[in-house]
Coordinates of C-alpha atoms in Angstrom, one line a residue:
H1 CA -0.1 0.0 -0.2
R2 CA 2.9 2.5 0.8
E3 CA 4.6 1.8 -2.4
L4 CA 1.3 2.2 -4.3
W5 CA 0.8 5.7 -2.5
E6 CA 4.3 6.8 -3.0
G7 CA 3.9 5.5 -6.7
G8 CA 0.7 8.2 -7.0
I9 CA -2.0 5.5 -6.7
H10 CA -4.3 6.1 -3.6
H11 CA -6.4 3.4 -2.9
R12 CA -9.0 5.3 -0.8
D13 CA -11.4 2.1 0.3
I14 CA -8.9 0.0 2.7
S15 CA -11.4 -2.6 4.3
A16 CA -11.5 -6.5 5.3
G17 CA -12.9 -7.2 1.9
N18 CA -10.4 -5.7 0.3
L19 CA -7.6 -7.5 1.8
M20 CA -6.2 -10.8 1.0
Y21 CA -3.2 -13.1 1.3
Y22 CA -1.9 -16.3 0.0
R23 CA 1.0 -18.4 0.8
D24 CA 4.0 -18.6 -1.3
A25 CA 5.9 -21.6 -2.0
L26 CA 8.2 -21.5 1.1
G27 CA 4.4 -21.3 3.1
R28 CA 4.8 -17.2 4.0
A29 CA 1.5 -15.4 4.2
V30 CA 1.6 -12.7 1.4
G31 CA -0.7 -9.7 1.5
V32 CA -2.7 -8.3 -1.4
L33 CA -4.8 -5.3 -1.7
N34 CA -7.5 -5.7 -4.1
D35 CA -10.5 -3.7 -5.7
F36 CA -8.9 -0.4 -6.8
D37 CA -12.5 0.7 -8.1
L38 CA -12.1 3.8 -5.9
S39 CA -8.5 4.5 -6.3
S40 CA -7.1 7.5 -7.9
L41 CA -4.0 9.0 -9.1
A42 CA -2.5 11.4 -6.8
D43 CA -2.4 14.5 -9.3
N44 CA -6.2 13.7 -9.7
E45 CA -7.8 12.7 -6.8
G46 CA -11.2 12.0 -8.5
L47 CA -14.1 11.8 -6.2
S48 CA -14.3 15.3 -4.2
G49 CA -16.6 17.2 -2.1
H50 CA -19.8 15.3 -1.3
Q51 CA -18.8 12.1 -3.0
R52 CA -16.7 10.3 -0.2
M53 CA -17.0 7.1 -1.1
G54 CA -15.6 3.9 1.2
T55 CA -16.7 1.0 3.3
V56 CA -17.9 3.1 6.4
P57 CA -17.0 0.7 9.4
F58 CA -13.3 1.2 8.3
M59 CA -13.5 4.6 6.9
A60 CA -10.9 7.1 9.0
R61 CA -12.9 9.3 11.6
G62 CA -11.9 12.3 10.0
L63 CA -13.3 11.5 6.7
L64 CA -16.5 10.7 8.4
S65 CA -17.2 14.1 10.1
P66 CA -19.2 17.0 9.2
E67 CA -15.9 18.6 7.6
G68 CA -15.1 15.6 5.7
L69 CA -18.3 15.0 4.5
D70 CA -18.7 18.4 2.9
G71 CA -15.2 17.8 1.1
E72 CA -13.2 20.3 3.5
I73 CA -10.3 17.5 4.4
T74 CA -8.2 15.9 1.8
H75 CA -7.6 12.5 1.7
M76 CA -4.3 11.6 3.2
Y77 CA -2.0 8.5 3.8
R78 CA -3.1 8.6 7.5
H79 CA -6.7 8.1 6.7
D80 CA -5.8 4.9 4.7
A81 CA -3.4 3.8 7.6
E82 CA -6.5 4.2 10.0
S83 CA -8.6 2.0 7.9
F84 CA -6.2 -0.4 8.2
I85 CA -6.3 -0.3 12.0
W86 CA -9.9 -0.7 11.9
V87 CA -9.7 -3.7 9.8
L88 CA -7.3 -5.1 12.4
V89 CA -9.8 -4.0 15.0
W90 CA -12.8 -5.6 13.3
V91 CA -10.8 -9.0 12.7
C92 CA -9.6 -9.1 16.3

């Protein structure tokens, strides 16, 4: 996820349904991030304003605030990182 973000691809919908894993030949678990339907390029944020999209139970609290819903908060890496934490809480 971090490499994609730094490469200019912002996923924007981290959720339990978009995370998978498989075991490689050595038996190690390898994580996979899928479903890039809501992703955007860094230089073209795509969705804006009232078009906040994502899986609500896993969205960052700031994006669900009145300011976030009004499009006054820019989607940042920390918002996706917070979504990973909400997925961990849900899984546990």
